[in-house]
Amino acid sequence: MEPAHQETFNGTVSEGIEFTWRSPDGLTLAGREWPAPDDETGRSGARIPVLCLPGLSRNTRDFNEIASFLQSRGHRVIALDYRGRGKSDWDSDWRNYALPVEEKDIDAAIEKLALGRFALLGTSRGGLHALAMSARYPAARMAAVIFNDIGPHIEMRAIHRIAATLGHNMKVDSLDAVAGNLQRTLGPQFPSFSPADWLKLAGQLASEKDGHAVMDYDPALAHQLASLDDAAPVADLWHLYENLRDRPVLVLHGEHSDLLSSDTCRKMTELHPDAELRTIPGQGHAPVLWDLETHEKVASFLKKL
């Protein structure tokens, strides 16, 4: 088990600069950008840009720490809020909270940002988007993928766990109450988190509004998982992973994750000629990307691009 407090980035942690773009069906969607600093020659953007895609009900704040670190290493970093999450518009039809609709939103953001060659960091659902994008973006565009606790095979027990909490406790008295809820549901996966860690995580998932703490996603998102069928086969996404054999892959795996198994991680590294694995001690699904060792690993991986 990891020590109670891992070493973290000691630079300035920024929330980035907010921007918006329009979805193909007219929603206003939101994202954050951490612009690349000028290098010693005065050039901006000498290192590869990094596009960050969050988990199912998560938002751009999940990337504040690692984005600030990568920016300090010379990268332009961009993070997106899917429709119905963070500061993006909610959709009146919950059925549009679906990967095929969201992928069009992502493509529209990439066009808006004039993002040419980039690396992708995908947490959970963001990694599923990366797999789908492998068929739309060749290695000359999407030059590398970092999977944060996600892979071509998903453990269904984790999906059922997420389904049991999604859309519940959307509005509580305070961020302390959010932190308490998170500790009750995720405590076994993050056994060394301190009260301050849980409160920090609560601040990434919820915002204080009118004297309450409100989760930053549309509760209708829960409908996407409400009709899970235990008898249905788990989706096989290995054929999409095969598309990534022509570009490097880094797999970040939470030691206590119930969604990404060690067996799947092993298979991902065995099937890919240029795949690396970092197991993050003391964390589960999904690793919070706060610790300096993970930051350094990601930066080292990106440097070879």
Tab-separated table of C-alpha atoms in Angstrom:
chain	number	residue	atom	x	y	z
A	1	MET	CA	0.000	0.000	0.000
A	2	GLU	CA	1.184	3.519	-0.773
A	3	PRO	CA	2.012	6.006	1.973
A	4	ALA	CA	-0.809	8.256	3.115
A	5	HIS	CA	0.476	11.135	1.005
A	6	GLN	CA	2.236	10.661	-2.311
A	7	GLU	CA	4.516	13.408	-3.550
A	8	THR	CA	2.507	15.806	-5.694
A	9	PHE	CA	3.299	18.521	-8.213
A	10	ASN	CA	4.484	21.580	-6.275
A	11	GLY	CA	3.983	24.070	-9.078
A	12	THR	CA	0.938	26.251	-9.612
A	13	VAL	CA	-2.187	24.166	-10.246
A	14	SER	CA	-4.424	25.948	-12.723
A	15	GLU	CA	-7.971	25.339	-13.927
A	16	GLY	CA	-6.903	26.515	-17.373
A	17	ILE	CA	-8.714	28.893	-19.677
A	18	GLU	CA	-12.353	28.145	-20.438
A	19	PHE	CA	-13.548	27.934	-24.040
A	20	THR	CA	-16.752	26.811	-25.715
A	21	TRP	CA	-17.732	25.208	-28.992
A	22	ARG	CA	-20.969	24.183	-30.683
A	23	SER	CA	-22.041	20.601	-31.080
A	24	PRO	CA	-23.337	19.507	-34.494
A	25	ASP	CA	-26.891	19.620	-33.072
A	26	GLY	CA	-26.532	23.070	-31.536
A	27	LEU	CA	-25.526	22.615	-27.878
A	28	THR	CA	-22.929	24.891	-26.318
A	29	LEU	CA	-20.166	22.683	-24.944
A	30	ALA	CA	-17.309	23.695	-22.658
A	31	GLY	CA	-13.665	22.841	-22.283
A	32	ARG	CA	-10.434	24.042	-20.709
A	33	GLU	CA	-7.111	24.832	-22.308
A	34	TRP	CA	-3.682	25.125	-20.734
A	35	PRO	CA	-1.666	26.879	-23.486
A	36	ALA	CA	1.869	25.756	-24.189
A	37	PRO	CA	4.457	28.147	-22.753
A	38	ASP	CA	7.025	29.687	-25.060
A	39	ASP	CA	10.295	27.747	-25.108
A	40	GLU	CA	13.740	29.322	-24.831
A	41	THR	CA	13.695	30.200	-28.542
A	42	GLY	CA	10.356	31.974	-28.238
A	43	ARG	CA	8.460	29.237	-30.017
A	44	SER	CA	5.128	28.098	-28.577
A	45	GLY	CA	3.946	24.501	-28.727
A	46	ALA	CA	7.266	22.744	-29.293
A	47	ARG	CA	5.910	19.609	-27.552
A	48	ILE	CA	2.953	17.523	-28.665
A	49	PRO	CA	-0.480	18.786	-27.509
A	50	VAL	CA	-2.460	16.528	-25.182
A	51	LEU	CA	-6.241	16.088	-25.446
A	52	CYS	CA	-7.846	14.902	-22.190
A	53	LEU	CA	-11.221	13.140	-22.123
A	54	PRO	CA	-12.871	12.451	-18.747
A	55	GLY	CA	-14.913	9.612	-17.281
A	56	LEU	CA	-18.646	9.009	-17.584
A	57	SER	CA	-19.905	11.611	-15.087
A	58	ARG	CA	-16.692	13.566	-14.663
A	59	ASN	CA	-15.427	16.892	-15.966
A	60	THR	CA	-12.326	18.876	-16.875
A	61	ARG	CA	-11.374	19.521	-13.227
A	62	ASP	CA	-10.102	15.936	-13.036
A	63	PHE	CA	-7.148	17.059	-15.173
A	64	ASN	CA	-6.141	20.268	-13.360
A	65	GLU	CA	-3.111	18.710	-11.685
A	66	ILE	CA	-1.661	16.749	-14.587
A	67	ALA	CA	-2.506	19.461	-17.119
A	68	SER	CA	-0.665	22.079	-15.053
A	69	PHE	CA	2.328	19.749	-14.779
A	70	LEU	CA	2.408	18.956	-18.499
A	71	GLN	CA	2.023	22.633	-19.310
A	72	SER	CA	5.110	23.279	-17.172
A	73	ARG	CA	6.904	20.730	-19.369
A	74	GLY	CA	6.003	22.581	-22.550
A	75	HIS	CA	2.761	20.927	-23.654
A	76	ARG	CA	-0.492	22.495	-24.750
A	77	VAL	CA	-3.208	20.627	-22.852
A	78	ILE	CA	-6.939	20.595	-23.624
A	79	ALA	CA	-9.745	18.944	-21.654
A	80	LEU	CA	-13.379	18.610	-22.719
A	81	ASP	CA	-16.679	18.420	-20.858
A	82	TYR	CA	-19.083	16.046	-22.611
A	83	ARG	CA	-22.664	17.230	-23.098
A	84	GLY	CA	-24.521	17.097	-19.800
A	85	ARG	CA	-21.340	17.310	-17.733
A	86	GLY	CA	-19.312	20.095	-16.197
A	87	LYS	CA	-20.124	23.420	-17.832
A	88	SER	CA	-21.545	21.965	-21.043
A	89	ASP	CA	-25.246	22.249	-21.897
A	90	TRP	CA	-27.533	19.450	-20.785
A	91	ASP	CA	-29.341	17.550	-23.530
A	92	SER	CA	-33.126	17.374	-23.367
A	93	ASP	CA	-32.936	13.783	-24.647
A	94	TRP	CA	-30.880	11.526	-22.348
A	95	ARG	CA	-30.446	9.052	-25.194
A	96	ASN	CA	-27.919	11.487	-26.667
A	97	TYR	CA	-25.581	10.814	-23.738
A	98	ALA	CA	-24.104	8.092	-25.894
A	99	LEU	CA	-20.668	7.424	-27.332
A	100	PRO	CA	-21.690	7.850	-31.010
A	101	VAL	CA	-23.163	11.296	-30.286
A	102	GLU	CA	-20.300	12.363	-28.042
A	103	GLU	CA	-17.733	11.375	-30.661
A	104	LYS	CA	-19.217	13.935	-33.051
A	105	ASP	CA	-18.911	16.550	-30.308
A	106	ILE	CA	-15.259	15.605	-29.791
A	107	ASP	CA	-14.541	15.816	-33.515
A	108	ALA	CA	-16.158	19.269	-33.607
A	109	ALA	CA	-13.912	20.407	-30.731
A	110	ILE	CA	-10.792	19.114	-32.467
A	111	GLU	CA	-11.766	21.068	-35.583
A	112	LYS	CA	-12.577	24.217	-33.580
A	113	LEU	CA	-9.209	24.043	-31.816
A	114	ALA	CA	-7.306	23.388	-35.064
A	115	LEU	CA	-5.719	20.429	-33.314
A	116	GLY	CA	-3.398	18.712	-35.745
A	117	ARG	CA	-1.166	16.009	-34.294
A	118	PHE	CA	-1.958	15.217	-30.653
A	119	ALA	CA	-1.731	12.618	-27.909
A	120	LEU	CA	-4.878	11.521	-26.102
A	121	LEU	CA	-5.283	10.944	-22.373
A	122	GLY	CA	-8.572	9.181	-21.689
A	123	THR	CA	-9.929	8.361	-18.241
A	124	SER	CA	-12.442	5.496	-18.246
A	125	ARG	CA	-15.088	6.594	-20.802
A	126	GLY	CA	-12.435	8.834	-22.334
A	127	GLY	CA	-10.403	5.716	-23.091
A	128	LEU	CA	-13.402	4.136	-24.801
A	129	HIS	CA	-13.549	7.228	-26.983
A	130	ALA	CA	-9.845	6.778	-27.721
A	131	LEU	CA	-10.502	3.231	-28.920
A	132	ALA	CA	-13.280	4.445	-31.234
A	133	MET	CA	-11.127	7.340	-32.446
A	134	SER	CA	-8.460	4.873	-33.549
A	135	ALA	CA	-10.617	4.205	-36.613
A	136	ARG	CA	-11.026	7.934	-37.402
A	137	TYR	CA	-7.614	9.357	-36.524
A	138	PRO	CA	-4.477	7.678	-37.916
A	139	ALA	CA	-1.166	7.744	-36.081
A	140	ALA	CA	-0.215	10.868	-38.014
A	141	ARG	CA	-2.998	12.690	-36.111
A	142	MET	CA	-3.596	10.788	-32.855
A	143	ALA	CA	0.044	9.960	-32.241
A	144	ALA	CA	-0.298	8.137	-28.909
A	145	VAL	CA	-2.902	7.093	-26.343
A	146	ILE	CA	-2.750	7.075	-22.553
A	147	PHE	CA	-5.468	4.888	-21.043
A	148	ASN	CA	-6.332	5.851	-17.464
A	149	ASP	CA	-7.788	2.653	-15.974
A	150	ILE	CA	-9.666	1.482	-19.036
A	151	GLY	CA	-9.064	-1.076	-21.738
A	152	PRO	CA	-10.745	-3.207	-24.403
A	153	HIS	CA	-12.311	-5.407	-21.704
A	154	ILE	CA	-14.386	-3.985	-18.841
A	155	GLU	CA	-15.335	-5.833	-15.657
A	156	MET	CA	-19.127	-5.663	-15.441
A	157	ARG	CA	-19.198	-5.648	-11.646
A	158	ALA	CA	-17.698	-2.166	-11.815
A	159	ILE	CA	-20.374	-0.982	-14.238
A	160	HIS	CA	-23.058	-2.254	-11.867
A	161	ARG	CA	-21.372	-0.428	-8.988
A	162	ILE	CA	-21.330	2.804	-10.967
A	163	ALA	CA	-24.943	2.314	-12.057
A	164	ALA	CA	-26.022	1.948	-8.420
A	165	THR	CA	-24.706	5.419	-7.536
A	166	LEU	CA	-25.118	7.415	-10.757
A	167	GLY	CA	-27.798	10.078	-10.435
A	168	HIS	CA	-28.160	9.647	-6.657
A	169	ASN	CA	-27.270	12.212	-3.980
A	170	MET	CA	-27.094	14.915	-6.623
A	171	LYS	CA	-27.644	17.760	-4.132
A	172	VAL	CA	-26.358	17.659	-0.560
A	173	ASP	CA	-25.623	20.157	2.184
A	174	SER	CA	-21.908	20.644	1.576
A	175	LEU	CA	-18.754	19.411	-0.103
A	176	ASP	CA	-18.012	17.641	3.176
A	177	ALA	CA	-21.176	15.592	2.612
A	178	VAL	CA	-20.037	14.781	-0.943
A	179	ALA	CA	-16.674	13.704	0.469
A	180	GLY	CA	-18.438	11.430	2.950
A	181	ASN	CA	-20.507	9.823	0.188
A	182	LEU	CA	-17.393	9.254	-1.899
A	183	GLN	CA	-15.549	7.673	0.994
A	184	ARG	CA	-18.439	5.292	1.667
A	185	THR	CA	-18.647	4.142	-1.958
A	186	LEU	CA	-14.990	4.279	-3.002
A	187	GLY	CA	-13.156	3.753	0.292
A	188	PRO	CA	-12.046	0.170	-0.504
A	189	GLN	CA	-10.474	1.369	-3.768
A	190	PHE	CA	-8.618	4.303	-2.214
A	191	PRO	CA	-7.677	2.908	1.215
A	192	SER	CA	-5.019	5.499	2.027
A	193	PHE	CA	-6.985	8.614	1.133
A	194	SER	CA	-7.040	11.173	3.912
A	195	PRO	CA	-10.076	13.373	4.740
A	196	ALA	CA	-8.337	16.141	2.784
A	197	ASP	CA	-8.029	13.840	-0.251
A	198	TRP	CA	-11.739	12.985	-0.179
A	199	LEU	CA	-12.621	16.668	0.115
A	200	LYS	CA	-10.340	17.503	-2.802
A	201	LEU	CA	-12.004	14.809	-4.916
A	202	ALA	CA	-15.430	16.124	-3.894
A	203	GLY	CA	-14.425	19.532	-5.224
A	204	GLN	CA	-13.681	17.982	-8.606
A	205	LEU	CA	-17.066	16.269	-8.853
A	206	ALA	CA	-19.387	18.890	-7.342
A	207	SER	CA	-19.802	22.657	-7.108
A	208	GLU	CA	-21.201	24.825	-4.342
A	209	LYS	CA	-24.428	26.523	-5.453
A	210	ASP	CA	-26.980	28.390	-3.357
A	211	GLY	CA	-25.700	26.970	-0.108
A	212	HIS	CA	-25.565	23.370	-1.322
A	213	ALA	CA	-23.110	21.096	-3.105
A	214	VAL	CA	-24.427	19.882	-6.470
A	215	MET	CA	-22.903	17.147	-8.602
A	216	ASP	CA	-21.729	18.537	-11.937
A	217	TYR	CA	-23.653	16.320	-14.338
A	218	ASP	CA	-27.198	15.802	-15.565
A	219	PRO	CA	-28.835	13.105	-13.393
A	220	ALA	CA	-30.581	11.842	-16.538
A	221	LEU	CA	-27.201	10.349	-17.433
A	222	ALA	CA	-28.171	7.476	-15.135
A	223	HIS	CA	-30.669	6.244	-17.741
A	224	GLN	CA	-27.714	5.086	-19.847
A	225	LEU	CA	-26.922	2.382	-17.295
A	226	ALA	CA	-30.415	1.754	-15.911
A	227	SER	CA	-31.263	-1.118	-18.267
A	228	LEU	CA	-28.130	-3.214	-17.858
A	229	ASP	CA	-28.710	-6.847	-18.730
A	230	ASP	CA	-26.588	-9.300	-16.773
A	231	ALA	CA	-27.077	-11.880	-19.517
A	232	ALA	CA	-25.775	-9.627	-22.284
A	233	PRO	CA	-22.229	-10.378	-23.435
A	234	VAL	CA	-19.502	-7.893	-22.549
A	235	ALA	CA	-18.551	-5.787	-25.566
A	236	ASP	CA	-15.365	-6.993	-27.245
A	237	LEU	CA	-13.244	-3.964	-28.161
A	238	TRP	CA	-9.962	-5.734	-28.858
A	239	HIS	CA	-10.347	-5.149	-32.604
A	240	LEU	CA	-10.249	-1.391	-31.916
A	241	TYR	CA	-7.177	-1.781	-29.741
A	242	GLU	CA	-5.490	-3.499	-32.708
A	243	ASN	CA	-5.797	-0.192	-34.581
A	244	LEU	CA	-3.370	1.340	-32.077
A	245	ARG	CA	-0.481	-1.027	-32.792
A	246	ASP	CA	1.112	1.634	-35.015
A	247	ARG	CA	1.493	4.175	-32.184
A	248	PRO	CA	2.694	3.995	-28.569
A	249	VAL	CA	0.291	3.279	-25.705
A	250	LEU	CA	0.606	3.875	-21.965
A	251	VAL	CA	-1.758	2.076	-19.604
A	252	LEU	CA	-2.307	3.597	-16.157
A	253	HIS	CA	-3.855	1.005	-13.855
A	254	GLY	CA	-5.216	1.546	-10.367
A	255	GLU	CA	-3.916	-1.198	-8.080
A	256	HIS	CA	-7.379	-1.690	-6.536
A	257	SER	CA	-9.419	-1.058	-9.684
A	258	ASP	CA	-12.587	-3.120	-10.093
A	259	LEU	CA	-13.007	-2.029	-13.732
A	260	LEU	CA	-9.624	-2.753	-15.313
A	261	SER	CA	-8.170	-6.115	-14.329
A	262	SER	CA	-4.520	-7.109	-14.131
A	263	ASP	CA	-5.234	-9.783	-16.756
A	264	THR	CA	-6.530	-7.176	-19.197
A	265	CYS	CA	-3.472	-4.987	-18.547
A	266	ARG	CA	-1.196	-7.947	-19.213
A	267	LYS	CA	-2.986	-8.730	-22.464
A	268	MET	CA	-2.797	-5.079	-23.542
A	269	THR	CA	0.985	-5.081	-23.149
A	270	GLU	CA	1.417	-8.520	-24.734
A	271	LEU	CA	-0.613	-7.668	-27.855
A	272	HIS	CA	0.970	-4.274	-28.479
A	273	PRO	CA	4.599	-3.852	-29.629
A	274	ASP	CA	5.002	-0.481	-27.882
A	275	ALA	CA	2.773	-0.507	-24.798
A	276	GLU	CA	3.878	0.467	-21.307
A	277	LEU	CA	2.104	-0.171	-18.013
A	278	ARG	CA	2.175	1.799	-14.782
A	279	THR	CA	0.214	0.398	-11.866
A	280	ILE	CA	-0.596	3.195	-9.414
A	281	PRO	CA	-0.373	1.913	-5.858
A	282	GLY	CA	-3.143	2.460	-3.341
A	283	GLN	CA	-5.702	3.654	-5.898
A	284	GLY	CA	-8.654	2.128	-7.705
A	285	HIS	CA	-11.002	3.319	-10.422
A	286	ALA	CA	-10.058	5.728	-11.656
A	287	PRO	CA	-6.636	6.979	-10.526
A	288	VAL	CA	-6.876	10.660	-9.671
A	289	LEU	CA	-3.659	11.688	-11.474
A	290	TRP	CA	-2.412	13.847	-8.622
A	291	ASP	CA	0.897	12.166	-7.837
A	292	LEU	CA	4.204	13.370	-9.172
A	293	GLU	CA	5.441	9.890	-10.137
A	294	THR	CA	2.515	9.435	-12.525
A	295	HIS	CA	3.043	12.954	-13.889
A	296	GLU	CA	6.687	12.155	-14.570
A	297	LYS	CA	5.770	8.840	-16.213
A	298	VAL	CA	3.285	10.521	-18.539
A	299	ALA	CA	5.762	13.290	-19.402
A	300	SER	CA	8.496	10.759	-20.121
A	301	PHE	CA	6.121	8.783	-22.351
A	302	LEU	CA	5.153	11.921	-24.271
A	303	LYS	CA	8.752	13.086	-24.639
A	304	LYS	CA	9.556	10.276	-27.078
A	305	LEU	CA	6.894	11.618	-29.443
